[in-house]
Short mmCIF file of C-alpha atoms and ligand atoms in Angstrom, two decimals:
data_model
loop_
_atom_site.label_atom_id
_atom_site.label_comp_id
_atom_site.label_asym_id
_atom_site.label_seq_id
_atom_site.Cartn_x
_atom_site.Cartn_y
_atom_site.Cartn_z
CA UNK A 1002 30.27 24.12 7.03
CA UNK A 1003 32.29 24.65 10.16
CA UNK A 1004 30.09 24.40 13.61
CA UNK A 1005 31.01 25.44 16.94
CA UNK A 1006 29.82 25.28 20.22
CA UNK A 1007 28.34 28.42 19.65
CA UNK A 1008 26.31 26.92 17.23
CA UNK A 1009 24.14 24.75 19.42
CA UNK A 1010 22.60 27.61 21.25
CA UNK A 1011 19.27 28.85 20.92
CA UNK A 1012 16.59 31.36 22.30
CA UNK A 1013 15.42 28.61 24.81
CA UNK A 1014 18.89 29.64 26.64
CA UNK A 1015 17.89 32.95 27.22
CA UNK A 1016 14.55 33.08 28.70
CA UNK A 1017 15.81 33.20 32.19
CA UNK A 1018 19.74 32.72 33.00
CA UNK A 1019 20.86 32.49 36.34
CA UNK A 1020 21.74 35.49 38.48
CA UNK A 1021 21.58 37.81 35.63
CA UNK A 1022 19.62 41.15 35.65
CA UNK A 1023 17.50 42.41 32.54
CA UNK A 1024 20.52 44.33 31.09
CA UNK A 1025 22.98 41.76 31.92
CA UNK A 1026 20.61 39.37 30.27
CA UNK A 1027 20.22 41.20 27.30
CA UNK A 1028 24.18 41.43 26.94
CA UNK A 1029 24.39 37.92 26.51
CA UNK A 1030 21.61 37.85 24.43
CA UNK A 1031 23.46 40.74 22.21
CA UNK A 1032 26.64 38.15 22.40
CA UNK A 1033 24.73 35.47 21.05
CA UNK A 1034 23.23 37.28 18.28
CA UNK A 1035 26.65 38.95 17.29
CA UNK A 1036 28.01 35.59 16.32
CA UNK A 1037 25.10 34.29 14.40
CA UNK A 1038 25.37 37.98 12.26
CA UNK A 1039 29.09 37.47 12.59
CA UNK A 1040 28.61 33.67 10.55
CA UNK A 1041 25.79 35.03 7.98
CA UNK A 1042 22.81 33.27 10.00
CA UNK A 1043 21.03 36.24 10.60
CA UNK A 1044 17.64 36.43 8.53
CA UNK A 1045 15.40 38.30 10.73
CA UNK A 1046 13.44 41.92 10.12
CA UNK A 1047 15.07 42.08 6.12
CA UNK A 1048 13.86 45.10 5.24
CA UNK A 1049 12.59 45.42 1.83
CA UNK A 1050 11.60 48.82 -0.03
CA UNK A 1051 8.80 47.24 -2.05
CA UNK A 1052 6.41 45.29 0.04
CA UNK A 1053 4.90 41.85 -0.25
CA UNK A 1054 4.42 40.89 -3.69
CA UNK A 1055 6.20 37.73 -5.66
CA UNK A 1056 9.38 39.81 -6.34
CA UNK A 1057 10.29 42.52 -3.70
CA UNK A 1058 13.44 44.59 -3.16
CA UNK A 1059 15.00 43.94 -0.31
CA UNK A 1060 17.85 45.62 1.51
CA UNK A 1061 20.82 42.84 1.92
CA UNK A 1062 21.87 43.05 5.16
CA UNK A 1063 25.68 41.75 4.91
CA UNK A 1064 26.47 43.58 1.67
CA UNK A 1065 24.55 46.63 1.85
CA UNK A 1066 23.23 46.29 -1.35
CA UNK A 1067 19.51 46.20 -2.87
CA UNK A 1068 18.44 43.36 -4.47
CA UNK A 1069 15.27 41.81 -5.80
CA UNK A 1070 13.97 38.35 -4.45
CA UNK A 1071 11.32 35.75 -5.07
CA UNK A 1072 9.06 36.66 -1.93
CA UNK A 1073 7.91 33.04 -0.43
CA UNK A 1074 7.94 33.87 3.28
CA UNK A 1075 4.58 36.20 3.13
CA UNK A 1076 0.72 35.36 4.38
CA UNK A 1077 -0.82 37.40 2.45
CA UNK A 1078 -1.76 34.32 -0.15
CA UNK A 1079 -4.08 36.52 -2.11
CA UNK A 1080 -1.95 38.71 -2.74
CA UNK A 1081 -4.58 41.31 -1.78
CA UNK A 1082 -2.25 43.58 -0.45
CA UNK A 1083 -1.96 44.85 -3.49
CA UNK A 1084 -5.27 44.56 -5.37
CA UNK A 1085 -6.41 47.72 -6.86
CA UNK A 1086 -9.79 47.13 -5.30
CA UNK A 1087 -8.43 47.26 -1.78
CA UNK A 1088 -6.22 49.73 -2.07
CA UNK A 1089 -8.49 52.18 -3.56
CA UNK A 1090 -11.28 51.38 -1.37
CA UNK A 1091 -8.89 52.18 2.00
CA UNK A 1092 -7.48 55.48 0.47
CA UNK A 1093 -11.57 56.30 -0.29
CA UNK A 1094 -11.54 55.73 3.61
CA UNK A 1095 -8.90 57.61 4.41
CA UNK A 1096 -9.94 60.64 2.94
CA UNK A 1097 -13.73 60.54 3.98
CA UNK A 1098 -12.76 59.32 7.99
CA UNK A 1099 -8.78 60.61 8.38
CA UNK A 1100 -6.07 58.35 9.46
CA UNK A 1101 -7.63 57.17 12.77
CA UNK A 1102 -10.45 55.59 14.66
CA UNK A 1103 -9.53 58.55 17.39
CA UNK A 1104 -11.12 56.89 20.49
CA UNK A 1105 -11.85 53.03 21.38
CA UNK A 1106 -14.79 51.43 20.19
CA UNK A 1107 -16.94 51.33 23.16
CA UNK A 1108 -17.07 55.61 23.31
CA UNK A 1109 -16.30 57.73 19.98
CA UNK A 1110 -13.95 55.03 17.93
CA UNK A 1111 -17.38 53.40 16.18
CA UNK A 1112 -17.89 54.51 12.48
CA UNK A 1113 -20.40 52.87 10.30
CA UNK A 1114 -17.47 50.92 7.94
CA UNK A 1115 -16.54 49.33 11.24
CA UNK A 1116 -20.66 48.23 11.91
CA UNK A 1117 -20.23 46.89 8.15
CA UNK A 1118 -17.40 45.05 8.59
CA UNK A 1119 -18.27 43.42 11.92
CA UNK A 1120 -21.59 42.34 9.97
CA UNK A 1121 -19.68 41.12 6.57
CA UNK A 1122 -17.09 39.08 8.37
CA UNK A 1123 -19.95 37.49 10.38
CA UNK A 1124 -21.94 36.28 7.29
CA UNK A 1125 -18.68 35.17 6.04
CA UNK A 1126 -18.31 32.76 8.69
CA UNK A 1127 -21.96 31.95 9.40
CA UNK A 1128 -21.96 33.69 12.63
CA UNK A 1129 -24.24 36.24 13.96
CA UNK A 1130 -22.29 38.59 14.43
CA UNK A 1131 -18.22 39.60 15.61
CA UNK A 1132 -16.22 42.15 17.19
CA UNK A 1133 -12.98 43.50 16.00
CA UNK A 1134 -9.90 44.31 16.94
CA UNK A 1135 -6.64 45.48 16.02
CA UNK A 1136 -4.79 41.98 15.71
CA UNK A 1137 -5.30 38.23 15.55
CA UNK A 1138 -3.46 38.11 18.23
CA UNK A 1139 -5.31 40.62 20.25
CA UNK A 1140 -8.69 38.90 19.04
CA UNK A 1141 -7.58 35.40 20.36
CA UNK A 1142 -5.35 36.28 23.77
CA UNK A 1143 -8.24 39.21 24.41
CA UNK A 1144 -11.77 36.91 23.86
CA UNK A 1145 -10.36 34.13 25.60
CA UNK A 1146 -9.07 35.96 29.00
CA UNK A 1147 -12.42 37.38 29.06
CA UNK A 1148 -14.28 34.09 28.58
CA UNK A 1149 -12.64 31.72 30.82
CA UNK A 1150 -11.11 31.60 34.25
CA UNK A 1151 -10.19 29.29 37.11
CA UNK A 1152 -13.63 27.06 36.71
CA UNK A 1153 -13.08 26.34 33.22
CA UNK A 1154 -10.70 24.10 30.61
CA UNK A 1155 -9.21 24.62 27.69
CA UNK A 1156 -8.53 22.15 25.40
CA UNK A 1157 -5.88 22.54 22.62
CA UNK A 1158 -4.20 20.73 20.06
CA UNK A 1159 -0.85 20.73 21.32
CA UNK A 1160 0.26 23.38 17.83
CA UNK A 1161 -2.51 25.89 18.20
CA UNK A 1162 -1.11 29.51 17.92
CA UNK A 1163 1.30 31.53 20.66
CA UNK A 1164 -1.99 33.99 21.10
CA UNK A 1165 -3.93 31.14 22.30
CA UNK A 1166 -1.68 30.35 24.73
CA UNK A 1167 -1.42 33.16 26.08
CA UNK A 1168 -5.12 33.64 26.09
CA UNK A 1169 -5.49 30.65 28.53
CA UNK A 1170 -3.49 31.72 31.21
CA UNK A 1171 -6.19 32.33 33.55
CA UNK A 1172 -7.67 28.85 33.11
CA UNK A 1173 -7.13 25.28 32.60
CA UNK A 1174 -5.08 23.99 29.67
CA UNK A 1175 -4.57 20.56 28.64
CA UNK A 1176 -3.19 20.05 25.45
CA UNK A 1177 -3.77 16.82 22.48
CA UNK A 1178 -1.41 15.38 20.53
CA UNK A 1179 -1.57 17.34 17.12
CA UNK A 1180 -4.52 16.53 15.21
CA UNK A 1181 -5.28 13.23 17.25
CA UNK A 1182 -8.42 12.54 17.80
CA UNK A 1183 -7.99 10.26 20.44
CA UNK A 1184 -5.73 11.86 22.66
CA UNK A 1185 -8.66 14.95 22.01
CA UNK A 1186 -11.18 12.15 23.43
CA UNK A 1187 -9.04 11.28 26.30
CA UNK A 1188 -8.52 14.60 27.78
CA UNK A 1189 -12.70 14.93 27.32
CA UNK A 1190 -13.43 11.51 29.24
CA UNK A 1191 -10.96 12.93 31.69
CA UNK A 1192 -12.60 16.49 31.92
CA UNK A 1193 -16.09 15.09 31.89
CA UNK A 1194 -17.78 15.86 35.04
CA UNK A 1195 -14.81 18.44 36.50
CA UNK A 1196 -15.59 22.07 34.64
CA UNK A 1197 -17.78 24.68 33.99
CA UNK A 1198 -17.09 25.49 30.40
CA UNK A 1199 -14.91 22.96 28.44
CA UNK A 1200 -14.02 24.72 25.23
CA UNK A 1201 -11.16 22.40 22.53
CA UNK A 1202 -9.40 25.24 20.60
CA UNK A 1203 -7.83 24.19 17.33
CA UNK A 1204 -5.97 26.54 14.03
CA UNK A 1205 -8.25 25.88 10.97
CA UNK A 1206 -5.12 25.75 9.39
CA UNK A 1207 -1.41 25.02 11.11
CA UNK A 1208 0.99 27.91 10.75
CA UNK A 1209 4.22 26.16 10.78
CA UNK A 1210 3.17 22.84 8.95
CA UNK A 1211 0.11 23.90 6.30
CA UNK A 1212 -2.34 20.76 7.68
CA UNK A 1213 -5.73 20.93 8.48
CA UNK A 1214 -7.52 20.17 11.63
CA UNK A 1215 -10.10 17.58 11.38
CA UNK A 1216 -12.64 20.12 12.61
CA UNK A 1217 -15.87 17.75 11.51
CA UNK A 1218 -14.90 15.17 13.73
CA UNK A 1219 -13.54 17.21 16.25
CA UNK A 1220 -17.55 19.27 16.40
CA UNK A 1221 -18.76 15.68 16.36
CA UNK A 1222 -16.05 14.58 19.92
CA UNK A 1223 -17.43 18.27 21.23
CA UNK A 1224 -21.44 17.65 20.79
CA UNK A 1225 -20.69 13.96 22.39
CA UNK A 1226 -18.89 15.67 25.60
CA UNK A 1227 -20.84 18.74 26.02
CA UNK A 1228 -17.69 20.84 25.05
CA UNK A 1229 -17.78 23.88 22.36
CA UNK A 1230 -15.35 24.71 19.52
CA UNK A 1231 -13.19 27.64 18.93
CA UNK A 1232 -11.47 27.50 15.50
CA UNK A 1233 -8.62 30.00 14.50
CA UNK A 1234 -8.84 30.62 11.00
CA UNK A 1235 -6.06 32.76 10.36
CA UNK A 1236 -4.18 30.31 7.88
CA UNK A 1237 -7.71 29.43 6.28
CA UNK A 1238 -9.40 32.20 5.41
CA UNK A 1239 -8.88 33.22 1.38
CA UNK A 1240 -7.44 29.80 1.31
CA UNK A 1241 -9.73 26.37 2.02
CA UNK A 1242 -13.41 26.27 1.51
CA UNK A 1243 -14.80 26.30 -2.49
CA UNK A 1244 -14.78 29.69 -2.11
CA UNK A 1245 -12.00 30.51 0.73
CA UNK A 1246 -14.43 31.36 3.08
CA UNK A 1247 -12.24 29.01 5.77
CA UNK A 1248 -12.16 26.04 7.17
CA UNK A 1249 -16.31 26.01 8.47
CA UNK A 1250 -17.06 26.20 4.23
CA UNK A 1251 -14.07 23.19 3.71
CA UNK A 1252 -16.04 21.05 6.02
CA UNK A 1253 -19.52 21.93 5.60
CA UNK A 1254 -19.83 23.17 8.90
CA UNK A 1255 -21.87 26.36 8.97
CA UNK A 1256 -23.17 27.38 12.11
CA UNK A 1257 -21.81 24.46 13.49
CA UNK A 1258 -18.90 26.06 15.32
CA UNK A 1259 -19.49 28.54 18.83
CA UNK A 1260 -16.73 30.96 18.27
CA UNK A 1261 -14.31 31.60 14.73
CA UNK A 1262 -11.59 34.09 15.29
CA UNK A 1263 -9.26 35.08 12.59
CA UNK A 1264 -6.72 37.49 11.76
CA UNK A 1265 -7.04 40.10 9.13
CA UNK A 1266 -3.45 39.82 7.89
CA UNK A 1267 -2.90 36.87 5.78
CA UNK A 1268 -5.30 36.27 3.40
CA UNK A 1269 -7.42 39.05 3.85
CA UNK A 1270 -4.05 41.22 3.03
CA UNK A 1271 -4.20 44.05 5.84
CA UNK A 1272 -3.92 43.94 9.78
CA UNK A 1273 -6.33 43.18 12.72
CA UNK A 1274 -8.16 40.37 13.53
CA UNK A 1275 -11.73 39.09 14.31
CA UNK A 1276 -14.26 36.70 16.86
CA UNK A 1277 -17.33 35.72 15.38
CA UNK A 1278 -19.91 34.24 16.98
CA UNK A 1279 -23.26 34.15 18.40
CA UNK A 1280 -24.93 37.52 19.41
CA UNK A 1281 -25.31 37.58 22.89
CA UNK A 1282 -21.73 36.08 22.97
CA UNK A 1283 -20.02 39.29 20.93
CA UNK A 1284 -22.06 41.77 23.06
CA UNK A 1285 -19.99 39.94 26.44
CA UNK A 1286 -16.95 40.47 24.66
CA UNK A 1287 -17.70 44.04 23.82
CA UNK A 1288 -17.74 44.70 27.16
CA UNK A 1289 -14.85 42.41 29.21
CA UNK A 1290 -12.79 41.86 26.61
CA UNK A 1291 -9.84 44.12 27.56
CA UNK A 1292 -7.66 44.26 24.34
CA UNK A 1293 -10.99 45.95 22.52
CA UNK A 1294 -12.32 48.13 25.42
CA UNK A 1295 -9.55 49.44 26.15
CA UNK A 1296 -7.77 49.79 22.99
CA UNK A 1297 -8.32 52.41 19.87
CA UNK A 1298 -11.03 51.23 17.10
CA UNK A 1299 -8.99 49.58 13.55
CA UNK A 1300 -7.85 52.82 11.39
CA UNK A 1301 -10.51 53.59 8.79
CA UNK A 1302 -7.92 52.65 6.15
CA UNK A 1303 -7.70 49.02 6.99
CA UNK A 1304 -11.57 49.01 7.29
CA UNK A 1305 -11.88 50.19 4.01
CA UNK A 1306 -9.52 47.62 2.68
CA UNK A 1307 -10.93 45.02 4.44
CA UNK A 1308 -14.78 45.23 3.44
CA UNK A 1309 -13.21 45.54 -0.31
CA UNK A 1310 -11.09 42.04 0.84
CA UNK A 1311 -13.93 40.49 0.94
CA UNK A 1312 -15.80 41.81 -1.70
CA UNK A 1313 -12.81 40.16 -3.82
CA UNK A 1314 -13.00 37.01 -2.60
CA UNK A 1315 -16.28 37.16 -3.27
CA UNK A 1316 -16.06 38.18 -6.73
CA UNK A 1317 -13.17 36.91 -8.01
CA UNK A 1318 -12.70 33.35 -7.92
CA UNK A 1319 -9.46 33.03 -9.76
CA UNK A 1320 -7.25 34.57 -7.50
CA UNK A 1321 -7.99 31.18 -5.63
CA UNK A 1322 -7.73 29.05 -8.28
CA UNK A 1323 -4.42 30.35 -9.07
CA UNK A 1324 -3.41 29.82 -5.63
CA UNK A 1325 -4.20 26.08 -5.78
CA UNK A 1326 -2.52 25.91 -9.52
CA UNK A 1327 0.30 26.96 -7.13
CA UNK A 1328 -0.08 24.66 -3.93
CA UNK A 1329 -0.65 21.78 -6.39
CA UNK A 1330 2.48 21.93 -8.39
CA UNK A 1331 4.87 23.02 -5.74
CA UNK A 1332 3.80 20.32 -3.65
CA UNK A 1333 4.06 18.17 -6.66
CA UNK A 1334 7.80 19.02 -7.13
CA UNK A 1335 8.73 19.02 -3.57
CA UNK A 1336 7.78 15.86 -2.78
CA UNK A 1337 9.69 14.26 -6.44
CA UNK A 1338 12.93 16.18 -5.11
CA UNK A 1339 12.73 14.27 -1.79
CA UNK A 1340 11.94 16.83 0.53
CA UNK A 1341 10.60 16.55 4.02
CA UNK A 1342 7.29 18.66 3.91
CA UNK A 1343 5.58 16.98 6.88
CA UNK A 1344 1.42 17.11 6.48
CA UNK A 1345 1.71 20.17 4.43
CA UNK A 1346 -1.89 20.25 2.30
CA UNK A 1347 -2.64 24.41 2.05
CA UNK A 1348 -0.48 27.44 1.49
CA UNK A 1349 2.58 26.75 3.65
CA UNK A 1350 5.25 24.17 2.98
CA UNK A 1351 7.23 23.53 5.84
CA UNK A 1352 10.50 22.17 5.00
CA UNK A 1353 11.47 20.53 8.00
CA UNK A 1354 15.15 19.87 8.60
CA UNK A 1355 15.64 19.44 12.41
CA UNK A 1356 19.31 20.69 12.77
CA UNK A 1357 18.88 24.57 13.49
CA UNK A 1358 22.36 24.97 12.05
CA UNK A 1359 21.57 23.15 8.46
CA UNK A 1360 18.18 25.39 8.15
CA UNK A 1361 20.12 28.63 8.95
CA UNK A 1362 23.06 27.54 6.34
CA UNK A 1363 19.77 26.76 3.88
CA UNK A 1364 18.16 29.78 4.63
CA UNK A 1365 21.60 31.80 3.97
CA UNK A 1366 22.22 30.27 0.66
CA UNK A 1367 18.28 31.14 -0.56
CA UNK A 1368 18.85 34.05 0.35
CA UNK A 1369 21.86 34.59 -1.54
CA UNK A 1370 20.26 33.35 -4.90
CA UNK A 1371 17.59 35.58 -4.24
CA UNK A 1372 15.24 33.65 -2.51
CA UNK A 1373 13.85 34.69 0.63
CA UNK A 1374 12.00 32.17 2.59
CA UNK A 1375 10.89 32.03 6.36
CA UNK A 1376 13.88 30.84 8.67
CA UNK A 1377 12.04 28.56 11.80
CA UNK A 1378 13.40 27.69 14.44
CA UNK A 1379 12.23 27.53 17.88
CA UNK A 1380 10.03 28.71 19.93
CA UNK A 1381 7.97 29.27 16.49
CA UNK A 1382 8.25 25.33 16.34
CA UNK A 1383 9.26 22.74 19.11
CA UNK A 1384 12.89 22.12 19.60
CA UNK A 1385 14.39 19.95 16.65
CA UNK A 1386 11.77 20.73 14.59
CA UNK A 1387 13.26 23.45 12.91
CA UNK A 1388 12.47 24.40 9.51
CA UNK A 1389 12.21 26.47 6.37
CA UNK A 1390 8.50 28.03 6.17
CA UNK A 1391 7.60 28.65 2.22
CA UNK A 1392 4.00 29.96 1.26
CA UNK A 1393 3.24 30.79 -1.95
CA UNK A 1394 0.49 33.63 -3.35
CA UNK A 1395 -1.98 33.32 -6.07
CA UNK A 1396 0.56 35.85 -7.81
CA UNK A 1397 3.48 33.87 -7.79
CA UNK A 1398 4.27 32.29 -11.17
CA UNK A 1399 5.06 29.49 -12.86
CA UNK A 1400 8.47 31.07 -13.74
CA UNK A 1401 9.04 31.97 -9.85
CA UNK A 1402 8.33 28.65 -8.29
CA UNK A 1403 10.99 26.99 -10.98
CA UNK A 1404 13.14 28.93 -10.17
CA UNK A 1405 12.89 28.36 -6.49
CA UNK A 1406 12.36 24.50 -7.14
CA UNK A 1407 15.94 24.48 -9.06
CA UNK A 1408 17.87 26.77 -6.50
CA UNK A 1409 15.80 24.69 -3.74
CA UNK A 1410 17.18 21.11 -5.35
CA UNK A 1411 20.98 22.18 -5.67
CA UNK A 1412 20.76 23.42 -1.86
CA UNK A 1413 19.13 20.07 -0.83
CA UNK A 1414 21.68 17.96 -2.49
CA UNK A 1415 24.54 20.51 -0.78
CA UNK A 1416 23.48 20.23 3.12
CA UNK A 1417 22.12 16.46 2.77
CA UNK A 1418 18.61 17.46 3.22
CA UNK A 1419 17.16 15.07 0.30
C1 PLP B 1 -2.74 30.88 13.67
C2 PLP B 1 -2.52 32.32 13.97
N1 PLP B 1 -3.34 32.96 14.79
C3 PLP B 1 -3.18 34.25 15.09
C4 PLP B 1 -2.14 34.99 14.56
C5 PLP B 1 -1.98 36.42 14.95
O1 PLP B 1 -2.43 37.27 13.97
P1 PLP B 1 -1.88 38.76 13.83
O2 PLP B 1 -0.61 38.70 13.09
O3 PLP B 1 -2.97 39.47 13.13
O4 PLP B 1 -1.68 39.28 15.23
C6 PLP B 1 -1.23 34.36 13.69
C7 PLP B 1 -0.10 35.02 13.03
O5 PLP B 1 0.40 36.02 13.14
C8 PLP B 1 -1.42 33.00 13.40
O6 PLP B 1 -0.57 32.35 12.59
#
């Protein structure tokens, strides 16, 4: 494994460089790239002709070819992408509403599917009511520049999601150590008497590391400090919670949280995202939240899907007990090969390496047994934390994760990882 100088670079040189225009910026960007393509490291936008499911086709980027992989790098956990049930019940949509919403939701984009999935998703997370819109990201960076400006603080665990982030840029932000309760109860004694709303914003569920946030004792911190909660439950939904309603069923905390946002995408299987809460709070968003005013209604399609999404969950428990078969013997297996999987307790084994070289030579020789995982590197995690991101589906099998666990142990022993 022969490193260069080259090798040490990474997107955090790029942001901004010194005297150089857009284009001129972009060039060395281009440069950069070149040589990781140039040296195999290059595992972005694959392109597969299949879709997500445990094997898919995917076009090989270096030798041209087709091939079929083991598919660990999806969110879609229920596989529900590919249900019958959902995709029949979007194509019913299709054909009764057409292929689009045709205005925003506020004037003609409103159809009754969208009314009944506002109201399902709502029961679903012990809300009132919700809103949707065409991305989790566009649910959480949208609600939260509406809510909160110059008078108010947010307070995040120091992982939450890049849409969060964003979200807050018109307010105050202080972040907590990940999942630390008492740096959380710091930042509150230190906020106590300063702000108009305090709101502590956490993922139900990390994306890059698969741990939970300790969201009973963080409603318990909130209720003591006169704060409210916002959970994210992209990562939890069709995942924790006896029946994968999320991370408010895991806990026992229903209608204990102010405002649940979510994406549709992972393990609901489509696209668009969600904020639940209480009524009078939804009817705000409705009309200041700028990414759903001002942007055209979901596609009947997805809304179709989605209401069937949920009707699955619902009904058939043993696509989640599948997916815990899974998560339970993985884990098992990762942790007797030696590997560093962090907090990792749901869906998403992170397999945290630190040298963004090593995880790109890792990711290259996956891929070239057929195994395509999630190259991570940063911004997506903090520098030196760089990783491989594996999540399984209920669908994978036993057969599949062997197979990865074998390739996985003769790649560990290669690079030094174990
Ligand atoms: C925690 C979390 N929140 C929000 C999002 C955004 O969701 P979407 O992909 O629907 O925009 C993602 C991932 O994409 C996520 O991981």
């Amino acid at each position: 494994m022969q490193k260069s100088n080259f090798d040490e670079i990474s997107l955090r040189d790029f942001f901004d460089i010194d005297g150089c225009d857009i284009m001129q910026r972009a060039k060395k960007f281009s440069e950069h790239l070149n040589h990781v393509k140039e040296i195999k490291h290059h595992y972005y936008k694959r392109v597969s002709t299949t879709g997500s499911s445990p094997i898919m086709t995917v076009c090989d980027r270096y030798s041209g070819l087709k091939k079929e992989m083991i598919y660990l790098a999806s969110n879609d956990y229920l596989n529900l992408t590919r249900h019958p049930r959902t995709i029949a019940a979007g194509v019913k949509a299709l054909e009764k509403y057409g292929t689009g919403a045709g205005s925003v939701p506020l004037l003609g984009g409103t159809f009754d599917i969208h009314i009944e999935l506002e109201k399902k998703i709502a029961k679903f997370k012990s809300c009132d009511n919700a809103i949707l819109y065409t991305s989790g990201y566009n649910a959480n960076c949208g609600s939260l520049l509406a809510l909160l400006g110059e008078k108010d603080i947010a307070i995040l665990d120091k992982l939450v999601h890049a849409s969060i982030i964003d979200g807050c840029k018109n307010t105050n932000v202080k972040f907590f150590k990940h999942n630390n309760l008492k740096s959380l109860e710091q930042i509150l004694e230190r906020s106590k008497k300063q702000y108009r709303t305090k709101i502590i914003i956490v993922d139900g569920v990390y994306s890059m590391d698969g741990d939970i946030s300790p969201l009973d004792k963080i409603v318990e911190l909130a209720k003591i400090y006169g704060a409210y909660v916002m959970v994210d439950e992209a990562h939890a939904t069709g995942v924790i919670g006896k029946n994968g309603k999320g991370s408010l069923e895991h806990f026992g905390l229903e209608g204990k949280v102010d405002i649940v946002s979510g994406t549709f995408s992972k393990g609901m299987g489509c696209v668009g995202g969600f904020v639940a809460a209480n009524e009078e709070l939804i009817e705000l968003l409705y009309f200041y939240s700028r990414s759903y005013m001002f942007s055209t209604a979901p596609t009947p399609q997805v809304v179709g899907s989605l209401i069937e999404s949920l009707n699955v969950i619902e009904s058939e428990p043993e696509l989640l007990r599948n997916l815990w078969q899974n998560i339970n013997y993985f884990k098992e297996n990762l942790l007797r090969l030696g590997f560093n999987i962090g907090n990792s307790e749901t869906a998403i084994f992170p397999i945290i390496i630190g040298d963004d070289y090593k995880t790109q030579e890792a990711c290259k020789l996956l891929h070239e047994r057929g195994i395509y995982v999630n190259l991570v590197l940063y911004p997506a995690v903090q520098m030196r934390a760089s990783r491989l991101r594996l999540s399984l589906m209920s669908t994978h099998t036993k057969e599949h994760l062997d197979k990865v666990l074998e390739a996985l142990e003769e790649i560990g022993k290669k690079l030094d990882l174990v």
